[in-house]
Tab-separated table of C-alpha atoms in Angstrom:
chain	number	residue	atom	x	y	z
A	1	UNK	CA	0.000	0.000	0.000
A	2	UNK	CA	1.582	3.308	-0.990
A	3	UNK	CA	2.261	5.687	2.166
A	4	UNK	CA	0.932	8.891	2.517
A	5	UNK	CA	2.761	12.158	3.310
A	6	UNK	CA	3.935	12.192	6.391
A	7	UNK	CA	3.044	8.312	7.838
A	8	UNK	CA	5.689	6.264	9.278
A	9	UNK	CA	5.981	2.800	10.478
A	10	UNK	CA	8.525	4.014	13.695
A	11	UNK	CA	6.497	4.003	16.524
A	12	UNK	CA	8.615	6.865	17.788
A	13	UNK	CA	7.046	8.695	15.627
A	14	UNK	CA	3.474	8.009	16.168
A	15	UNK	CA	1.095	10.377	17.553
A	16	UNK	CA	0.002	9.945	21.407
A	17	UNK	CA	-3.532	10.871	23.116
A	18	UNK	CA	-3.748	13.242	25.225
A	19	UNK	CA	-4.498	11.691	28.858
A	20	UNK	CA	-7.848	11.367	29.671
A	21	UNK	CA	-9.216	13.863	32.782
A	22	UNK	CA	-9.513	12.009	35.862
A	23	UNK	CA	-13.896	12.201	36.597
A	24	UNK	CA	-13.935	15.294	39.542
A	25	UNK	CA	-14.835	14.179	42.858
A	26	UNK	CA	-18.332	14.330	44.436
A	27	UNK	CA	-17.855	16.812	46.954
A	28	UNK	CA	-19.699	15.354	50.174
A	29	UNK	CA	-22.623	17.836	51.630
A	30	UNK	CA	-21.806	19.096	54.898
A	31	UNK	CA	-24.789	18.289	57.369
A	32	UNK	CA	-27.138	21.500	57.477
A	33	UNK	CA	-26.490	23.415	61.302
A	34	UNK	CA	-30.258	23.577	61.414
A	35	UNK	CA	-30.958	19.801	61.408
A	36	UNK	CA	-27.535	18.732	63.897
A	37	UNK	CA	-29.072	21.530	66.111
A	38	UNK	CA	-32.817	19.442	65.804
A	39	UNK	CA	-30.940	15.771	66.557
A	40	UNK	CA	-29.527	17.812	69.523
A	41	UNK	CA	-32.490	18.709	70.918
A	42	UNK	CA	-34.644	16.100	70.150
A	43	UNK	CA	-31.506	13.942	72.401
A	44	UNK	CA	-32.092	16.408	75.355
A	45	UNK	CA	-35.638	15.783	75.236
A	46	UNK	CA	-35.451	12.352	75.456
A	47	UNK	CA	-33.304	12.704	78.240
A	48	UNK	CA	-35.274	15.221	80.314
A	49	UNK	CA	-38.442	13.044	80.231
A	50	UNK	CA	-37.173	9.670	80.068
A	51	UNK	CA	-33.660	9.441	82.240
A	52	UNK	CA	-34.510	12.024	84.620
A	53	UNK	CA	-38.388	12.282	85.039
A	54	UNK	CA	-40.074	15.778	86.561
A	55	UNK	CA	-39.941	15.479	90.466
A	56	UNK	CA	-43.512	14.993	92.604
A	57	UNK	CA	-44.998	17.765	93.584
A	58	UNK	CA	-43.643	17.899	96.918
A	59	UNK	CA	-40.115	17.619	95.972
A	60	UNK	CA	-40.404	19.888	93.204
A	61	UNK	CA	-37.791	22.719	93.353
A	62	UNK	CA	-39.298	26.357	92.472
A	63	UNK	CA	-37.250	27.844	89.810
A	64	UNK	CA	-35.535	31.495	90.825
A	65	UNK	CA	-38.635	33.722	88.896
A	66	UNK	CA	-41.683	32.170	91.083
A	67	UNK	CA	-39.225	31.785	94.396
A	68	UNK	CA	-39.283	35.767	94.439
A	69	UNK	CA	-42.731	35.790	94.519
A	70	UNK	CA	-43.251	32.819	96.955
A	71	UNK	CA	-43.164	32.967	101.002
A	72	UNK	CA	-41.428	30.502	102.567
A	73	UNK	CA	-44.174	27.814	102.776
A	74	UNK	CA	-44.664	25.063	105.132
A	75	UNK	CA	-43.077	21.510	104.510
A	76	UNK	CA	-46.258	19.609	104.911
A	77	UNK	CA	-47.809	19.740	101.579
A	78	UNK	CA	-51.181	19.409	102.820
A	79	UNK	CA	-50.701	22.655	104.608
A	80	UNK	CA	-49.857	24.726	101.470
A	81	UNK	CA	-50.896	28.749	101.210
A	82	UNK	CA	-52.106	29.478	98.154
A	83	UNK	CA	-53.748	32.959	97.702
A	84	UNK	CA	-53.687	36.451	95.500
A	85	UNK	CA	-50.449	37.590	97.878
A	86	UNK	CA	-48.855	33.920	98.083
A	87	UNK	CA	-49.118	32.504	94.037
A	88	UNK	CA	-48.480	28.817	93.297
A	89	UNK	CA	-44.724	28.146	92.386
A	90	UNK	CA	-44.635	27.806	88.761
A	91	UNK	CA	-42.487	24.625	88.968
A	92	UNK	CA	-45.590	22.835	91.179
A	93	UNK	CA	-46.728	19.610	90.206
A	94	UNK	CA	-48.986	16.910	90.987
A	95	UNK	CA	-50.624	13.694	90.087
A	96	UNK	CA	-54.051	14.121	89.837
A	97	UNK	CA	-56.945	10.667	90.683
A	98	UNK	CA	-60.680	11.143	89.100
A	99	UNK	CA	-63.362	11.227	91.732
A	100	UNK	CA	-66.974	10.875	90.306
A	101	UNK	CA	-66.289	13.124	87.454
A	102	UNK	CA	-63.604	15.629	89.295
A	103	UNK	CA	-60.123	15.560	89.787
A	104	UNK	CA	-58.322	15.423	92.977
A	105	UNK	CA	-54.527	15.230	94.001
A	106	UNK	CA	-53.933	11.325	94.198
A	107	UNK	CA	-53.062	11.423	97.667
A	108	UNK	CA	-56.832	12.779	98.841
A	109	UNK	CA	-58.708	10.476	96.286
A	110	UNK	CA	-59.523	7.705	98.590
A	111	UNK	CA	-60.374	9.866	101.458
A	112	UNK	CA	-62.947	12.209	99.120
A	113	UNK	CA	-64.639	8.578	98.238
A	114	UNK	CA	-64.667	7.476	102.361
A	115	UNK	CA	-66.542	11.114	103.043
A	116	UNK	CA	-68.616	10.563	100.139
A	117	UNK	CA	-69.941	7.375	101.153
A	118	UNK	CA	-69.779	8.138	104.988
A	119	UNK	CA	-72.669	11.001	104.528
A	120	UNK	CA	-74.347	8.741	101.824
A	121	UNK	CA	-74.529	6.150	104.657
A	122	UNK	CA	-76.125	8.782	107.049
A	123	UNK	CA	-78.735	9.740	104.524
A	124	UNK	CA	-76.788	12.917	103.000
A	125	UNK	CA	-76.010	13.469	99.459
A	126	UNK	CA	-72.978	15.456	98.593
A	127	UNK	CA	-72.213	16.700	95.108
A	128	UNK	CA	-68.801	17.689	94.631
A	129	UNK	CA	-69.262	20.350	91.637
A	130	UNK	CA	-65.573	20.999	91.381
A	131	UNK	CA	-61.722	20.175	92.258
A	132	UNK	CA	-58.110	21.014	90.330
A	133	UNK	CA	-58.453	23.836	87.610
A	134	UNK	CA	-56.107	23.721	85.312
A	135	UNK	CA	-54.627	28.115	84.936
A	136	UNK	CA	-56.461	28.051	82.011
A	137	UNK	CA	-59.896	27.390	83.734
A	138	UNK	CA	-58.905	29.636	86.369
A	139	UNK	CA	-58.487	32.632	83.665
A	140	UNK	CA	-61.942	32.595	82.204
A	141	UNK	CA	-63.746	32.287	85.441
A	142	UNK	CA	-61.519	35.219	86.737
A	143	UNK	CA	-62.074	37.150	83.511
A	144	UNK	CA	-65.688	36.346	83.378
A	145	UNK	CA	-66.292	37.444	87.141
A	146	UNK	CA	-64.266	41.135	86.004
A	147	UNK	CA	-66.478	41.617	83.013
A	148	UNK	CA	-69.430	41.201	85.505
A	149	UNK	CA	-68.277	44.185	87.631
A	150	UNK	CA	-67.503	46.131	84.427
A	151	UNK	CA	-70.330	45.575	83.006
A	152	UNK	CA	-71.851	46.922	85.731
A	153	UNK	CA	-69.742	50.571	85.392
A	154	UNK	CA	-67.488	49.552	87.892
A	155	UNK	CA	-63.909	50.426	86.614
A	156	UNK	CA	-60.941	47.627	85.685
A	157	UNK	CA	-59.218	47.878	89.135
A	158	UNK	CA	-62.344	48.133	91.437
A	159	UNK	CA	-63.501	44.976	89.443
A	160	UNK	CA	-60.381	42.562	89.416
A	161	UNK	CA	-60.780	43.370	93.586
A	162	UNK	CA	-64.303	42.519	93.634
A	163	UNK	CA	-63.869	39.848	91.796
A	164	UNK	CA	-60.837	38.927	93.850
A	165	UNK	CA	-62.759	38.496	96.981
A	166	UNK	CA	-65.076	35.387	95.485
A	167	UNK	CA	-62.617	34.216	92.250
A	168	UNK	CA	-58.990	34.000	92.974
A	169	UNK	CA	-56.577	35.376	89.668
A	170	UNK	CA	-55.107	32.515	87.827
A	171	UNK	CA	-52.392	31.139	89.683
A	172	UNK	CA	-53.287	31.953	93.355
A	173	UNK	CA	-56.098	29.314	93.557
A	174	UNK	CA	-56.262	26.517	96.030
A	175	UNK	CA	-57.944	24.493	93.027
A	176	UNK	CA	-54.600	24.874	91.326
A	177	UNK	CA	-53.231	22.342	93.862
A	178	UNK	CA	-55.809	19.591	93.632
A	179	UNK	CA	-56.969	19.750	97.395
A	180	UNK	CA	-59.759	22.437	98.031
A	181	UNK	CA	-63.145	20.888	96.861
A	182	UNK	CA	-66.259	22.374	96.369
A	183	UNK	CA	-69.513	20.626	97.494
A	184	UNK	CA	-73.059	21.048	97.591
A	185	UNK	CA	-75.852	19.278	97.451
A	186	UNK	CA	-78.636	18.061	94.491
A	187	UNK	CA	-80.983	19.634	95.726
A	188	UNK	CA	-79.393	22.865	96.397
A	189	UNK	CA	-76.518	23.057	93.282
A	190	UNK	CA	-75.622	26.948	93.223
A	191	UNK	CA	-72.789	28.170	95.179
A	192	UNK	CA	-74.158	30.500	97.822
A	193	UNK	CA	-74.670	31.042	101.577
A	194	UNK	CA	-77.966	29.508	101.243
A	195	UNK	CA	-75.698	26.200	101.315
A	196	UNK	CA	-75.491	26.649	104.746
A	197	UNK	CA	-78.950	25.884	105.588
A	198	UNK	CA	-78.921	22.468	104.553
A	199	UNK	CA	-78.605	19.089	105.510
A	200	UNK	CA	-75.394	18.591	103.495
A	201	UNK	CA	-74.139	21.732	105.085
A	202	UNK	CA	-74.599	20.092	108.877
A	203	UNK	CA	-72.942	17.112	107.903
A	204	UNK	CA	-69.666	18.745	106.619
A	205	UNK	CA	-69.920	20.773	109.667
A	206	UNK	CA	-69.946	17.681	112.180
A	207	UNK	CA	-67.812	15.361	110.087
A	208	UNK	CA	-65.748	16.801	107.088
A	209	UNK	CA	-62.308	17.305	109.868
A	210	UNK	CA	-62.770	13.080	110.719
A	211	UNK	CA	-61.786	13.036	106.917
A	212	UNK	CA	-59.095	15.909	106.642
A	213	UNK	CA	-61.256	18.707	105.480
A	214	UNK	CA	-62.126	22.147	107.039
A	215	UNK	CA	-64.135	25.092	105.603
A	216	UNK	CA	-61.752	27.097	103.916
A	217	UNK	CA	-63.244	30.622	104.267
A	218	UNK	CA	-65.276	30.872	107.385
A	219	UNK	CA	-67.532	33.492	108.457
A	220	UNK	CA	-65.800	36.415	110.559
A	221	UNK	CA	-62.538	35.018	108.968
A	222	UNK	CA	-62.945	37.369	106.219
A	223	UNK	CA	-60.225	39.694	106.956
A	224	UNK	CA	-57.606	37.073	107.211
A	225	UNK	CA	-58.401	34.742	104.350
A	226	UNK	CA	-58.948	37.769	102.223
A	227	UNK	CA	-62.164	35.890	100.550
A	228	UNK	CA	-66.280	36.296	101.377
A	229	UNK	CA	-67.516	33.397	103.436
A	230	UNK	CA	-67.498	30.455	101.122
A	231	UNK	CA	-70.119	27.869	103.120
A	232	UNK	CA	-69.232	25.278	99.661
A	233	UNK	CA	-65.860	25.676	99.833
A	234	UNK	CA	-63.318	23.055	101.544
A	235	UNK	CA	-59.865	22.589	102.070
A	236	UNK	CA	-57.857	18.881	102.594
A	237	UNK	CA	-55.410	20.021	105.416
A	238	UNK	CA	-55.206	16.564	106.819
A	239	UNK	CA	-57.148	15.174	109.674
A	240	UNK	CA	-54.789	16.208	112.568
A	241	UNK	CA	-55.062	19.948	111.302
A	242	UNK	CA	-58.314	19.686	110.958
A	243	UNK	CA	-59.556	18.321	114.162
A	244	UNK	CA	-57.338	21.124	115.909
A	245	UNK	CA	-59.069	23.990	113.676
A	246	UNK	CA	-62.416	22.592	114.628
A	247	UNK	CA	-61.660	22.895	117.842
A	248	UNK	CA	-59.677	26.247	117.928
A	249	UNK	CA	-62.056	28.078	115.635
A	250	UNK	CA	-59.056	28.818	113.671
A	251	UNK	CA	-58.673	29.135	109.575
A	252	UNK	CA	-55.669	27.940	107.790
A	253	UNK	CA	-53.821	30.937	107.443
A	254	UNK	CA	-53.802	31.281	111.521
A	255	UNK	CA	-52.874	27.768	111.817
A	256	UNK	CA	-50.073	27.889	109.377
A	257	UNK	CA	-49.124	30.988	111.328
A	258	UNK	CA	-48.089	29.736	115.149
């Protein structure tokens, strides 16, 4: 075969390729900040709830916000202030038991069902018409009791401390603490002094300390408790407390007070 210009059979001659490019790296993605900061938290979470579960509600420390606003309360839980000038610690906790269809701390439950049945047994009916409030609950029957005043012409102040003396402002209620119950009867379900001219009434009176209980806001007691006389309203204080109030006429805050 003739040869062309320029072709030769010497391989020293012959033409090389140019080396192919290497293929460029995948450069890895660095993990967004946003979701290491979501594993982070979502591993504190599990941590907080699981390894080291919320304390009871007698153990419970009160964080340095609430403290300031807290007096120095008394160890026995059962003997807890709670009021518009001594608020609930915002750290408090409890476990709560279902009585009938209310909620109780877990450590009265039993003894609400032994008084229930006690005055059944003696031919009394009692209706327990409410225990715990969540905050929230408190707020709107707070609020609502306000708008009454103001709706009345009375002016924002004068009517949160009108309404103060019958609804306590969310946080400062003894409901908030799952031991202050109140009761009446089915004949006689509204919440007024008239509840002290019943049957139910009488029994409480006689027989709610055997089970732990006094009447929260006495009459005559006004100016101490800071509420109006409350003949529905009662307090678990334990039975030792509540025999000696019976018999010293005294209310809580006078107890607590020696």
């Amino acid at each position: 075969m003739p040869r062309r210009y320029g072709q030769t059979n010497q391989p020293g001659n012959r033409r090389e390729q140019p080396p192919a490019k290497p293929a460029p790296k995948r450069k890895r993605r660095a993990v967004p900040a946003v979701l290491l900061i979501m594993v982070l938290a979502a591993a504190l979470f599990f941590l907080r709830w699981k390894v080291w579960p919320a304390k009871p509600a007698d153990q419970t420390e009160p964080d340095a916000a609430s403290a300031e606003a807290v007096q120095e309360q008394p160890k026995r839980w059962s003997l807890l202030l709670v009021g518009a000038d001594k608020p609930l610690d915002r750290a408090f906790t409890l476990d709560l038991q279902k009585v009938e269809d209310i909620r109780v701390d877990a450590r009265i439950g039993d003894l609400v069902k032994m008084m229930l049945a006690a005055a059944k047994a003696d031919g009394v009916e009692l209706k327990i018409c409410s225990g715990y409030r969540s905050v929230s609950q408190q707020t709107k029957l707070y609020q609502d009791k306000v708008k009454e005043f103001t709706d009345k012409g009375a002016s924002e102040d004068k009517a949160k401390k009108k309404a103060g003396r019958t609804v306590q402002p969310p946080g400062c209620s003894e409901h908030h603490i799952g031991l202050a119950l109140d009761i009446v009867a089915p004949y006689h379900p509204t919440l007024d002094e008239g509840f002290a001219e019943t049957a139910a009434f009488q029994w409480l009176k006689d027989h709610a300390a055997d089970y732990g209980f006094i009447l929260r806001y006495p009459k005559e007691k006004e100016d101490i408790t800071g509420i109006d006389y409350e003949p529905w309203h009662y307090r678990y204080v334990g039975p030792e407390a509540a025999l000696a109030m019976k018999e010293s006429g005294e209310c809580l805050e006078e107890y607590v007070g020696k």
